[in-house]
Every structure is written in structure tokens, then in C-alpha cells.
Amino acid sequence: MPADIVFGRMLPGAALGLLFGNIYYAYLAKRLAAKEQRENVTALPSGVSIVFVLVYTMGILLPVSKITGDPVMAWRIGLAANFIGAIICVIGAFIGPWLRKHLPTAAMLGALGGLAVVFIAGMGLDDIFSDPIIGFVALAVVLWGYTARGKIPFRLPAGLVALILGAVIAIFMGKASVSFEGVGFYAPIPWFFTIGFQAFKEAAPFLAVIIPLAVINFISTLNNVESANTAGDNYPIRETMIVDAIASAIGGVFGCPYPNCVFIGHPGYKRMGARMGYSLLNGILMTVMALFGLFGFMSKIIPTSAVTPILIFIGLVNIEIAFTAVPKAHIPASAIALLPFVGEFAFEQVNSTLSAVRMSAADPNVLASLMMEGLNYPGYTVLAYGTIIIAMLLASILAFVISRELAKAAAAALIGVFCSAVGLIHSSTLAWMPVPQLTLAWLIVAAICYALYLYGKKNPQALAPVEE
């Protein structure tokens, strides 16, 4: 994507959407604190999630740019995708409370745990181990201050100390530099008012890709609000989804193709001692950096290996909650929700490797070579699309089976049948029966669960839950 679009359009738009979201979530935290008469309320973390930046870039912007050869057109379609996602988020706001009530906690927290272990914590280790002098120092400070809850001189936040130490070490090692490239004022311009109709028209052929990504985004918000609930801050799911939709629309109007969302990390921020003020500070700071092009400037001074330990801590807290905030009997359900993300990670890594050497798994010879080396690419592929939904379905079915709620397990499997049949999972686009074998597999699971339910009605003792 050309630099003028990134700095002049995307970042200013993202900043305004993020600012609105952070201000509102600070207000929401203040309202909750007043209602419950306590001060230890942590605002929901909000903004453009790096996970969805990758998902939307790889799923929409990059493919469209390759197909059309026009990155500006890809950006326009991204804006339309953002608005479509906002509409779906509003629709999700009205079914979100029902889902939150009926889904097992293990399904929601387990899916977040999988996202955290692979894409938040796991992927950060390479930055630390490839730059160990800075990375290990920063990681030690973060784990001491936040995980072990050790004291830091002058009561400084461990994350801030890690960033400062990382920058200082980088300067002494000659790894830091001062560059003003890209610095300047980028005024937000309401681009969408001039290209809106054209963008929607151009996006129409890509709806089969856009809609599943938007559904996954609203489900992610649902799960992240649930994680805040388990950490002690009970926020209204409907209101948060509508706020996300408005923030996304604001960002889209001013040029951002990525959705705003409540992202992963609330329990981690709470463990750090963050309250409602951090949301305001984050919104203001990110807006200033985006409008004045300071992200590149800061990245030259503070190395990635100093930032990553904070993400690892946030990931660790989400993994911990996936196993401690669910009924003990449902821990295996949380565990199974982690596994699909490993397949998605393998898919992304294999694709990136092949792309780097200008090869593709679509080539039968390449695919055969991958399979001979033990890389089950077809299996990775069907796990990589709709991963968070797959994880929640598996965890829901297992949790219901453990609790002997077999009719609910059958219903969850039938949802898997529907999602598979229309391409919401296991497929890169919406389509009818893209992977018929998997649709049949979900149907078989539903039939087995329902048969067990009928058997249990006649023989209640035979299927009684096992007492530990």
C-alpha cells in the first residue's frame, strides 16, 4: 500500500475512530465505577486490533490489490468492508447478549486463549530470542513487575521501565536511530463522502470474503467483553458492539479500512493496575502519533523486542483466565479451543514461506512435496478460515457433552453444519458446500449427540456425569 495512503488516509481515520472508542469506554468504566461504588474498574481496551489488521490485509486488501493491480481500489473496497462490518456489528449487538447467555464460558475464553497463545504471546517470542540482550531484559522486567507482582523503584510501571531500558540498550548497541521520515501533519479528510457509492459497488464481488471476516470481528468483541466480565468488570455487550460499530464507521469515513473493536487484553491491563484513565491517555496519545506521523519515528527508537514482552504478558493472562475462570470440569473444553489456532498459524507460516520463494501450494507438485515432509496443508487450510468460530464450536460441544447437555451439544454441532455448508468456516469465501466432507462430519457429530440425548432420556443413570 502506498505510503501516502497509509500515512495520509488510513492512520488519521484510525485515529479518529480509536479516539471516539477510547473516550466512550473511559466513560463506560466511570459509569460502572459509580454504579458499583468502587475505583478498581478497568476500561475496555479498544482500537484497531493488530490481529484484524493482519486478517483484513491478508483477506481483503492484499488479494484485491493483486487481482486488480490497483492499491487505491483495494483501499476503497477496504472502506466499504469496514462499513459493512459496522452494520454486521450492529446486528450482532442484538444477538450478542443471547449468545453470551447460552454459550459455555469455556467456548468464549478458550477461543481467546487460543488467539493469545499463538498470535499474541507465541509469535512475540521470536522477536525476543532474535534480539536477546534487549528482549530478555525487557521480558524480565515485565514478568517481575506484572506476573510476579514485584516492586519497581519509584513505583514506576513495569511496562514503561521495559520500554525505557530497551531504548537505552538499543542506543548503546547502535540499534536505535532518529529518523523524521514520514513526520508531518496529516489532516483527517472525510474521504468516504466522495467515494462511498463507488466503494460499495466495487466491494460487491468480494462480499463472500467480507461478511465472514465481519462476523468473526463481532464474535471477537463478544469474547473480549466476556473476558472483562470474568475479570470483575461486567460491561453491557450490546452497548459495546454498537460503540464499536460507530467507531468503525467514523474511521471508515476518514479513510481507515480496518474495524474498531474491543480487543484482547482487558484482564492483563487490569493486572497492570490500569483503570479508566489509561483509555483516555491511549486515545489521545495514539491520535497525536497518527496525525503527526510519529509511529515510524518511535519504532526507530524503541525496538520491537522491548515492546513484545508486554504483549506476552497480556497473552499469558488471557491463557490463564481460559483455564481458571471456567468450571473445573470444562477445562478440557478450553484446551480444545486452543488447537485450531495452531493450524491457522501453520497455514500462515507455510503460505508466507512459499510466497517468499515465489511458490504456491496450488501447484500440485509443491503440495505433494509439502505432504511428503509431513506438512498437512489441506488440514491447515480448513482450520485457517473461521478459526475462532471453529474453536468456539469445538469447545461448546465438548463442554455440553461433559455437562451431559447433549441436546445443546447437538445444536452446537448443527451450527457447525450450517457454518460449514455456507462457507462461514473452512472456506475463504461464502459458497454452498465448499467442503462437503466437513459438513457431513459436523452432521454426524450432531446425530451422535442427539442419539445419546435420546438414550439418556430413557436411561438417565447410564449417562449421568462422572463425579470426580
Short mmCIF file of C-alpha atoms in Angstrom, two decimals:
data_model
loop_
_atom_site.label_atom_id
_atom_site.label_comp_id
_atom_site.label_asym_id
_atom_site.label_seq_id
_atom_site.Cartn_x
_atom_site.Cartn_y
_atom_site.Cartn_z
CA MET A 1 0.00 0.00 0.00
CA PRO A 2 1.49 3.42 -0.98
CA ALA A 3 2.86 5.46 1.92
CA ASP A 4 0.60 8.44 1.16
CA ILE A 5 -2.48 6.23 1.66
CA VAL A 6 -1.13 4.68 4.86
CA PHE A 7 0.00 7.93 6.50
CA GLY A 8 -2.39 10.36 4.84
CA ARG A 9 -5.61 8.34 4.92
CA MET A 10 -5.52 5.12 6.93
CA LEU A 11 -3.80 6.33 10.10
CA PRO A 12 -5.76 9.61 10.51
CA GLY A 13 -9.02 7.68 10.05
CA ALA A 14 -7.94 5.01 12.50
CA ALA A 15 -7.00 7.73 14.99
CA LEU A 16 -10.45 9.35 14.99
CA GLY A 17 -12.27 6.03 15.36
CA LEU A 18 -9.90 4.98 18.12
CA LEU A 19 -10.29 8.31 19.91
CA PHE A 20 -14.08 8.01 19.94
CA GLY A 21 -13.93 4.42 21.18
CA ASN A 22 -11.42 5.13 23.93
CA ILE A 23 -13.31 8.18 25.19
CA TYR A 24 -16.57 6.25 25.30
CA TYR A 25 -15.05 3.25 27.05
CA ALA A 26 -13.47 5.54 29.64
CA TYR A 27 -16.96 6.96 30.22
CA LEU A 28 -18.39 3.43 30.41
CA ALA A 29 -15.78 2.49 33.03
CA LYS A 30 -16.57 5.62 35.03
CA ARG A 31 -20.28 4.79 34.87
CA LEU A 32 -19.63 1.24 36.08
CA ALA A 33 -17.41 2.50 38.89
CA ALA A 34 -20.13 4.90 40.06
CA LYS A 35 -22.80 2.20 39.82
CA GLU A 36 -20.82 -0.35 41.84
CA GLN A 37 -19.15 2.26 44.07
CA ARG A 38 -15.59 1.06 43.50
CA GLU A 39 -12.49 2.53 41.91
CA ASN A 40 -10.76 -0.56 40.53
CA VAL A 41 -12.68 -0.63 37.25
CA THR A 42 -10.57 -1.07 34.12
CA ALA A 43 -11.80 0.36 30.83
CA LEU A 44 -12.16 -1.97 27.87
CA PRO A 45 -9.12 -1.82 25.55
CA SER A 46 -10.28 -0.53 22.20
CA GLY A 47 -8.88 0.36 18.84
CA VAL A 48 -7.68 -1.23 15.64
CA SER A 49 -6.50 -4.69 16.68
CA ILE A 50 -3.24 -5.85 15.10
CA VAL A 51 -4.85 -9.27 14.66
CA PHE A 52 -7.61 -7.81 12.49
CA VAL A 53 -5.17 -5.58 10.64
CA LEU A 54 -3.46 -8.79 9.53
CA VAL A 55 -6.77 -10.57 8.84
CA TYR A 56 -8.25 -7.73 6.77
CA THR A 57 -4.96 -7.06 4.97
CA MET A 58 -4.40 -10.71 4.03
CA GLY A 59 -8.09 -11.44 3.45
CA ILE A 60 -9.22 -8.30 1.58
CA LEU A 61 -6.66 -5.59 0.78
CA LEU A 62 -3.80 -7.75 -0.48
CA PRO A 63 -5.89 -10.13 -2.63
CA VAL A 64 -7.86 -7.24 -4.16
CA SER A 65 -4.64 -5.34 -4.86
CA LYS A 66 -3.16 -8.41 -6.56
CA ILE A 67 -6.31 -9.13 -8.59
CA THR A 68 -6.88 -5.56 -9.76
CA GLY A 69 -3.33 -4.22 -9.69
CA ASP A 70 -4.80 -1.08 -8.11
CA PRO A 71 -3.94 -0.48 -4.41
CA VAL A 72 -6.20 2.59 -4.28
CA MET A 73 -9.15 0.47 -5.37
CA ALA A 74 -8.20 -2.08 -2.70
CA TRP A 75 -8.25 0.73 -0.15
CA ARG A 76 -11.71 1.86 -1.32
CA ILE A 77 -13.04 -1.70 -1.04
CA GLY A 78 -11.50 -1.85 2.43
CA LEU A 79 -13.52 1.23 3.43
CA ALA A 80 -16.71 -0.42 2.19
CA ALA A 81 -15.76 -3.59 4.08
CA ASN A 82 -15.34 -1.51 7.23
CA PHE A 83 -18.85 -0.07 6.86
CA ILE A 84 -20.35 -3.48 6.11
CA GLY A 85 -18.61 -4.79 9.21
CA ALA A 86 -20.10 -1.95 11.25
CA ILE A 87 -23.60 -2.89 10.05
CA ILE A 88 -23.00 -6.54 10.97
CA CYS A 89 -21.69 -5.43 14.36
CA VAL A 90 -24.96 -3.56 14.99
CA ILE A 91 -26.91 -6.69 14.04
CA GLY A 92 -24.62 -8.68 16.34
CA ALA A 93 -25.42 -6.27 19.17
CA PHE A 94 -28.94 -7.67 19.30
CA ILE A 95 -27.92 -11.33 19.34
CA GLY A 96 -24.75 -10.84 21.39
CA PRO A 97 -26.49 -10.89 24.80
CA TRP A 98 -28.28 -14.13 23.84
CA LEU A 99 -25.01 -15.72 22.75
CA ARG A 100 -23.30 -14.59 25.93
CA LYS A 101 -26.07 -16.17 27.99
CA HIS A 102 -26.16 -19.53 26.20
CA LEU A 103 -22.55 -20.17 25.16
CA PRO A 104 -20.32 -22.00 27.64
CA THR A 105 -17.75 -19.70 29.19
CA ALA A 106 -15.07 -22.16 28.07
CA ALA A 107 -16.03 -21.54 24.43
CA MET A 108 -15.53 -17.79 24.67
CA LEU A 109 -12.48 -17.73 26.93
CA GLY A 110 -10.89 -20.77 25.30
CA ALA A 111 -11.06 -19.13 21.87
CA LEU A 112 -9.40 -16.01 23.29
CA GLY A 113 -6.79 -18.21 24.93
CA GLY A 114 -6.01 -19.79 21.57
CA LEU A 115 -5.69 -16.39 19.95
CA ALA A 116 -3.45 -15.27 22.82
CA VAL A 117 -1.16 -18.31 22.93
CA VAL A 118 -0.45 -18.24 19.18
CA PHE A 119 -0.79 -14.69 17.88
CA ILE A 120 -0.27 -12.51 20.97
CA ALA A 121 2.24 -14.34 23.18
CA GLY A 122 3.63 -17.10 20.97
CA MET A 123 4.53 -15.03 17.92
CA GLY A 124 6.34 -12.50 20.11
CA LEU A 125 8.98 -14.92 21.33
CA ASP A 126 10.85 -14.79 18.02
CA ASP A 127 11.39 -11.04 18.48
CA ILE A 128 12.82 -11.62 21.95
CA PHE A 129 15.06 -14.56 21.05
CA SER A 130 16.33 -12.90 17.87
CA ASP A 131 17.32 -9.80 19.89
CA PRO A 132 18.02 -11.38 23.30
CA ILE A 133 20.03 -8.65 25.01
CA ILE A 134 17.16 -6.18 24.78
CA GLY A 135 14.37 -8.76 24.73
CA PHE A 136 15.40 -10.71 27.81
CA VAL A 137 15.93 -7.57 29.89
CA ALA A 138 12.52 -6.18 28.92
CA LEU A 139 10.84 -9.55 29.46
CA ALA A 140 12.42 -9.94 32.90
CA VAL A 141 11.17 -6.50 33.97
CA VAL A 142 7.64 -7.14 32.69
CA LEU A 143 7.34 -10.59 34.26
CA TRP A 144 8.77 -9.35 37.56
CA GLY A 145 6.53 -6.32 37.75
CA TYR A 146 3.30 -7.76 36.39
CA THR A 147 3.32 -11.57 36.63
CA ALA A 148 5.31 -11.93 39.87
CA ARG A 149 3.95 -8.56 41.09
CA GLY A 150 7.35 -7.47 42.32
CA LYS A 151 8.10 -3.89 43.31
CA ILE A 152 9.67 -1.45 40.85
CA PRO A 153 11.67 1.55 42.19
CA PHE A 154 9.65 4.76 42.47
CA ARG A 155 6.51 2.68 41.73
CA LEU A 156 7.11 3.07 38.00
CA PRO A 157 5.01 0.85 35.71
CA ALA A 158 6.98 -2.22 34.65
CA GLY A 159 5.95 -1.73 31.02
CA LEU A 160 7.33 1.82 30.95
CA VAL A 161 10.59 0.69 32.56
CA ALA A 162 10.92 -2.10 29.98
CA LEU A 163 10.45 0.36 27.10
CA ILE A 164 12.96 2.85 28.54
CA LEU A 165 15.58 0.17 29.22
CA GLY A 166 15.03 -1.29 25.77
CA ALA A 167 15.53 2.11 24.14
CA VAL A 168 18.66 2.85 26.21
CA ILE A 169 20.25 -0.52 25.43
CA ALA A 170 19.36 -0.12 21.75
CA ILE A 171 21.09 3.28 21.68
CA PHE A 172 24.27 1.89 23.28
CA MET A 173 24.25 -1.10 20.90
CA GLY A 174 23.79 1.17 17.89
CA LYS A 175 20.42 -0.36 17.05
CA ALA A 176 18.41 2.83 17.58
CA SER A 177 18.29 5.80 15.26
CA VAL A 178 16.47 9.07 14.88
CA SER A 179 14.53 9.40 11.64
CA PHE A 180 11.99 12.07 10.82
CA GLU A 181 10.86 10.32 7.66
CA GLY A 182 7.08 10.43 7.46
CA VAL A 183 6.76 13.00 10.27
CA GLY A 184 4.31 15.79 9.49
CA PHE A 185 0.71 16.77 9.99
CA TYR A 186 -1.87 14.59 8.27
CA ALA A 187 -5.26 16.25 8.45
CA PRO A 188 -8.23 13.87 8.61
CA ILE A 189 -10.32 14.15 5.44
CA PRO A 190 -13.81 12.58 5.07
CA TRP A 191 -12.83 10.53 2.02
CA PHE A 192 -15.84 8.27 2.13
CA PHE A 193 -18.28 11.06 1.32
CA THR A 194 -16.70 11.38 -2.11
CA ILE A 195 -16.14 7.68 -2.92
CA GLY A 196 -18.81 5.88 -0.89
CA PHE A 197 -21.11 4.69 -3.68
CA GLN A 198 -18.19 3.68 -5.87
CA ALA A 199 -16.60 1.77 -2.97
CA PHE A 200 -19.76 -0.25 -2.26
CA LYS A 201 -20.15 -1.04 -5.95
CA GLU A 202 -16.55 -2.24 -6.19
CA ALA A 203 -16.88 -4.26 -2.97
CA ALA A 204 -19.93 -6.25 -4.16
CA PRO A 205 -17.91 -9.08 -5.79
CA PHE A 206 -15.94 -9.53 -2.55
CA LEU A 207 -18.89 -9.78 -0.13
CA ALA A 208 -18.30 -13.51 0.26
CA VAL A 209 -14.95 -12.66 1.84
CA ILE A 210 -16.01 -9.51 3.69
CA ILE A 211 -19.04 -10.92 5.53
CA PRO A 212 -17.26 -13.84 7.29
CA LEU A 213 -14.48 -11.51 8.46
CA ALA A 214 -17.06 -9.07 9.84
CA VAL A 215 -18.85 -11.89 11.69
CA ILE A 216 -15.55 -13.00 13.22
CA ASN A 217 -14.88 -9.41 14.33
CA PHE A 218 -18.16 -9.12 16.24
CA ILE A 219 -17.64 -12.56 17.82
CA SER A 220 -14.19 -11.42 18.94
CA THR A 221 -15.74 -8.41 20.68
CA LEU A 222 -18.26 -10.73 22.36
CA ASN A 223 -15.45 -12.91 23.70
CA ASN A 224 -13.35 -9.97 24.87
CA VAL A 225 -16.26 -8.43 26.78
CA GLU A 226 -16.81 -11.82 28.41
CA SER A 227 -13.15 -11.90 29.47
CA ALA A 228 -13.64 -8.48 31.10
CA ASN A 229 -16.67 -9.89 32.90
CA THR A 230 -14.63 -12.78 34.32
CA ALA A 231 -12.02 -10.26 35.48
CA GLY A 232 -14.71 -8.47 37.51
CA ASP A 233 -15.87 -5.69 35.17
CA ASN A 234 -19.30 -6.52 33.77
CA TYR A 235 -19.89 -4.37 30.68
CA PRO A 236 -23.05 -4.40 28.54
CA ILE A 237 -22.35 -6.40 25.39
CA ARG A 238 -24.99 -4.67 23.26
CA GLU A 239 -23.72 -1.18 24.03
CA THR A 240 -20.09 -2.14 23.38
CA MET A 241 -20.91 -3.62 19.99
CA ILE A 242 -22.82 -0.51 18.94
CA VAL A 243 -19.92 1.67 20.11
CA ASP A 244 -17.53 -0.47 18.07
CA ALA A 245 -19.78 -0.06 15.03
CA ILE A 246 -19.86 3.74 15.41
CA ALA A 247 -16.09 3.91 15.93
CA SER A 248 -15.53 1.74 12.84
CA ALA A 249 -17.85 3.96 10.79
CA ILE A 250 -16.01 7.10 11.95
CA GLY A 251 -12.71 5.52 10.99
CA GLY A 252 -14.13 4.44 7.64
CA VAL A 253 -15.41 7.91 6.81
CA PHE A 254 -11.93 9.33 7.32
CA GLY A 255 -10.05 6.63 5.43
CA CYS A 256 -9.43 3.63 7.70
CA PRO A 257 -10.28 0.22 6.17
CA TYR A 258 -9.84 -1.64 9.47
CA PRO A 259 -12.62 -2.14 12.04
CA ASN A 260 -12.50 -0.74 15.53
CA CYS A 261 -13.12 -3.33 18.21
CA VAL A 262 -12.74 -4.24 21.85
CA PHE A 263 -9.52 -6.17 21.60
CA ILE A 264 -7.86 -8.84 23.68
CA GLY A 265 -6.13 -7.83 26.91
CA HIS A 266 -8.55 -6.41 29.49
CA PRO A 267 -7.52 -8.86 32.25
CA GLY A 268 -3.87 -8.08 31.53
CA TYR A 269 -4.41 -4.33 31.73
CA LYS A 270 -6.34 -4.84 34.97
CA ARG A 271 -3.44 -6.86 36.39
CA MET A 272 -1.12 -3.99 35.43
CA GLY A 273 -3.24 -1.63 37.53
CA ALA A 274 -4.81 0.25 34.63
CA ARG A 275 -8.13 1.93 35.36
CA MET A 276 -10.33 4.24 33.27
CA GLY A 277 -7.69 6.93 32.69
CA TYR A 278 -5.47 4.72 30.56
CA SER A 279 -8.20 4.57 27.93
CA LEU A 280 -8.27 8.36 27.60
CA LEU A 281 -4.48 8.56 27.60
CA ASN A 282 -4.21 5.83 24.97
CA GLY A 283 -6.79 7.53 22.75
CA ILE A 284 -5.09 10.92 22.93
CA LEU A 285 -1.56 9.54 22.52
CA MET A 286 -2.41 7.30 19.55
CA THR A 287 -4.32 10.14 17.87
CA VAL A 288 -1.40 12.55 18.20
CA MET A 289 1.04 9.93 16.89
CA ALA A 290 -1.19 9.10 13.92
CA LEU A 291 -1.98 12.68 12.93
CA PHE A 292 1.68 13.73 13.13
CA GLY A 293 3.21 10.59 11.59
CA LEU A 294 5.18 9.64 14.70
CA PHE A 295 4.80 5.86 14.55
CA GLY A 296 7.83 5.45 12.29
CA PHE A 297 9.84 7.85 14.46
CA MET A 298 9.07 5.87 17.65
CA SER A 299 9.74 2.49 16.04
CA LYS A 300 13.30 3.60 15.24
CA ILE A 301 13.96 4.46 18.90
CA ILE A 302 12.09 1.71 20.77
CA PRO A 303 12.90 -1.75 19.38
CA THR A 304 10.17 -4.32 18.85
CA SER A 305 11.91 -6.67 21.28
CA ALA A 306 11.24 -4.17 24.08
CA VAL A 307 7.54 -3.89 23.25
CA THR A 308 6.83 -7.58 22.72
CA PRO A 309 7.20 -8.62 26.40
CA ILE A 310 4.15 -6.51 27.26
CA LEU A 311 2.13 -8.39 24.64
CA ILE A 312 3.45 -11.69 26.01
CA PHE A 313 2.24 -10.76 29.48
CA ILE A 314 -1.20 -9.82 28.14
CA GLY A 315 -1.31 -13.12 26.27
CA LEU A 316 -0.32 -15.09 29.37
CA VAL A 317 -3.10 -13.54 31.42
CA ASN A 318 -5.69 -14.45 28.79
CA ILE A 319 -4.37 -18.01 28.65
CA GLU A 320 -4.51 -18.22 32.44
CA ILE A 321 -8.11 -16.99 32.55
CA ALA A 322 -9.14 -19.54 29.91
CA PHE A 323 -8.34 -22.25 32.45
CA THR A 324 -9.11 -20.60 35.80
CA ALA A 325 -12.35 -18.73 35.08
CA VAL A 326 -14.27 -21.76 33.81
CA PRO A 327 -15.81 -24.66 35.74
CA LYS A 328 -13.12 -27.22 36.56
CA ALA A 329 -14.90 -29.89 34.54
CA HIS A 330 -14.82 -27.63 31.46
CA ILE A 331 -11.04 -27.11 31.40
CA PRO A 332 -10.68 -29.69 28.58
CA ALA A 333 -13.17 -27.62 26.56
CA SER A 334 -10.98 -24.54 26.99
CA ALA A 335 -7.98 -26.61 25.97
CA ILE A 336 -9.52 -27.92 22.76
CA ALA A 337 -10.34 -24.33 21.75
CA LEU A 338 -6.60 -23.58 21.61
CA LEU A 339 -5.86 -26.17 18.96
CA PRO A 340 -7.43 -24.71 15.77
CA PHE A 341 -5.24 -21.62 16.10
CA VAL A 342 -2.14 -23.80 15.81
CA GLY A 343 -3.46 -24.97 12.44
CA GLU A 344 -4.13 -21.38 11.37
CA PHE A 345 -0.61 -20.38 12.41
CA ALA A 346 0.88 -23.25 10.41
CA PHE A 347 -1.19 -22.21 7.38
CA GLU A 348 0.03 -18.62 7.58
CA GLN A 349 3.66 -19.65 8.05
CA VAL A 350 3.62 -22.11 5.15
CA ASN A 351 1.96 -19.55 2.87
CA SER A 352 4.45 -16.83 3.85
CA THR A 353 7.36 -19.18 3.21
CA LEU A 354 6.04 -20.24 -0.19
CA SER A 355 5.33 -16.63 -1.13
CA ALA A 356 8.89 -15.63 -0.22
CA VAL A 357 10.26 -18.11 -2.77
CA ARG A 358 7.53 -17.34 -5.31
CA MET A 359 5.80 -20.69 -5.00
CA SER A 360 2.21 -21.70 -4.23
CA ALA A 361 0.51 -24.70 -2.67
CA ALA A 362 -1.92 -24.53 -5.60
CA ASP A 363 0.85 -26.19 -7.61
CA PRO A 364 0.25 -29.97 -7.27
CA ASN A 365 3.99 -30.65 -7.16
CA VAL A 366 4.51 -28.16 -4.33
CA LEU A 367 1.56 -29.60 -2.42
CA ALA A 368 2.89 -33.13 -2.86
CA SER A 369 6.30 -32.03 -1.55
CA LEU A 370 4.69 -30.41 1.50
CA MET A 371 2.72 -33.55 2.26
CA MET A 372 5.84 -35.73 1.90
CA GLU A 373 7.56 -33.56 4.51
CA GLY A 374 4.69 -34.06 6.95
CA LEU A 375 3.02 -30.68 6.38
CA ASN A 376 -0.70 -31.41 6.16
CA TYR A 377 -1.52 -28.29 4.18
CA PRO A 378 -5.14 -29.28 3.34
CA GLY A 379 -5.80 -29.72 7.07
CA TYR A 380 -4.21 -26.38 7.90
CA THR A 381 -6.30 -24.71 5.20
CA VAL A 382 -9.71 -25.74 6.52
CA LEU A 383 -8.66 -24.74 10.05
CA ALA A 384 -7.43 -21.32 8.90
CA TYR A 385 -10.81 -19.97 7.79
CA GLY A 386 -13.24 -19.07 10.56
CA THR A 387 -10.76 -20.29 13.17
CA ILE A 388 -12.36 -18.51 16.11
CA ILE A 389 -15.78 -19.95 15.20
CA ILE A 390 -14.33 -23.45 14.82
CA ALA A 391 -12.66 -23.13 18.22
CA MET A 392 -15.88 -21.98 19.88
CA LEU A 393 -17.90 -24.78 18.27
CA LEU A 394 -15.47 -27.48 19.41
CA ALA A 395 -15.32 -26.06 22.93
CA SER A 396 -19.11 -25.68 23.13
CA ILE A 397 -19.75 -29.25 22.02
CA LEU A 398 -17.20 -30.66 24.48
CA ALA A 399 -18.44 -28.51 27.38
CA PHE A 400 -22.04 -29.54 26.74
CA VAL A 401 -21.05 -33.21 26.46
CA ILE A 402 -19.10 -33.04 29.73
CA SER A 403 -22.14 -31.49 31.43
CA ARG A 404 -24.40 -34.06 29.71
CA GLU A 405 -26.36 -31.28 28.00
CA LEU A 406 -26.43 -33.44 24.91
CA ALA A 407 -29.28 -31.69 23.11
CA LYS A 408 -27.28 -28.46 23.34
CA ALA A 409 -24.20 -30.28 22.07
CA ALA A 410 -26.22 -31.49 19.08
CA ALA A 411 -27.46 -27.93 18.48
CA ALA A 412 -23.87 -26.61 18.56
CA ALA A 413 -22.84 -29.26 16.03
CA LEU A 414 -25.78 -28.27 13.80
CA ILE A 415 -24.50 -24.70 13.88
CA GLY A 416 -21.23 -26.18 12.65
CA VAL A 417 -23.17 -27.88 9.84
CA PHE A 418 -24.69 -24.55 8.80
CA CYS A 419 -21.43 -22.59 9.05
CA SER A 420 -19.61 -25.23 7.02
CA ALA A 421 -22.39 -25.55 4.43
CA VAL A 422 -22.38 -21.83 3.61
CA GLY A 423 -18.60 -21.34 3.82
CA LEU A 424 -18.54 -19.31 7.03
CA ILE A 425 -15.90 -21.75 8.26
CA HIS A 426 -13.38 -23.94 6.39
CA SER A 427 -13.60 -21.73 3.28
CA SER A 428 -12.02 -18.47 2.16
CA THR A 429 -15.35 -17.24 0.75
CA LEU A 430 -19.05 -17.77 1.24
CA ALA A 431 -20.17 -20.62 -1.01
CA TRP A 432 -22.60 -23.52 -0.92
CA MET A 433 -20.99 -26.73 0.39
CA PRO A 434 -17.36 -25.76 -0.28
CA VAL A 435 -16.07 -28.67 1.84
CA PRO A 436 -18.86 -31.30 1.85
CA GLN A 437 -16.90 -33.87 3.86
CA LEU A 438 -16.55 -31.48 6.78
CA THR A 439 -20.22 -30.52 6.60
CA LEU A 440 -21.07 -34.22 6.79
CA ALA A 441 -18.65 -34.65 9.70
CA TRP A 442 -20.38 -31.92 11.71
CA LEU A 443 -23.73 -33.55 10.88
CA ILE A 444 -22.50 -36.93 12.14
CA VAL A 445 -21.41 -35.32 15.42
CA ALA A 446 -24.85 -33.72 15.76
CA ALA A 447 -26.54 -37.07 15.13
CA ILE A 448 -24.37 -38.86 17.69
CA CYS A 449 -25.02 -36.21 20.35
CA TYR A 450 -28.75 -36.27 19.72
CA ALA A 451 -28.84 -40.09 19.78
CA LEU A 452 -27.07 -40.00 23.14
CA TYR A 453 -29.57 -37.41 24.34
CA LEU A 454 -32.49 -39.70 23.42
CA TYR A 455 -30.75 -42.67 25.04
CA GLY A 456 -30.12 -40.62 28.18
CA LYS A 457 -33.80 -39.72 28.47
CA LYS A 458 -34.67 -43.42 28.68
CA ASN A 459 -31.64 -44.38 30.78
CA PRO A 460 -30.73 -41.34 32.91
CA GLN A 461 -28.29 -43.21 35.14
CA ALA A 462 -26.30 -44.56 32.20
CA LEU A 463 -25.25 -41.06 31.08
CA ALA A 464 -25.03 -39.34 34.45
CA PRO A 465 -21.98 -37.02 34.78
CA VAL A 466 -18.98 -38.72 36.37
CA GLU A 467 -18.25 -37.46 39.87
CA GLU A 468 -14.60 -36.62 40.49
#
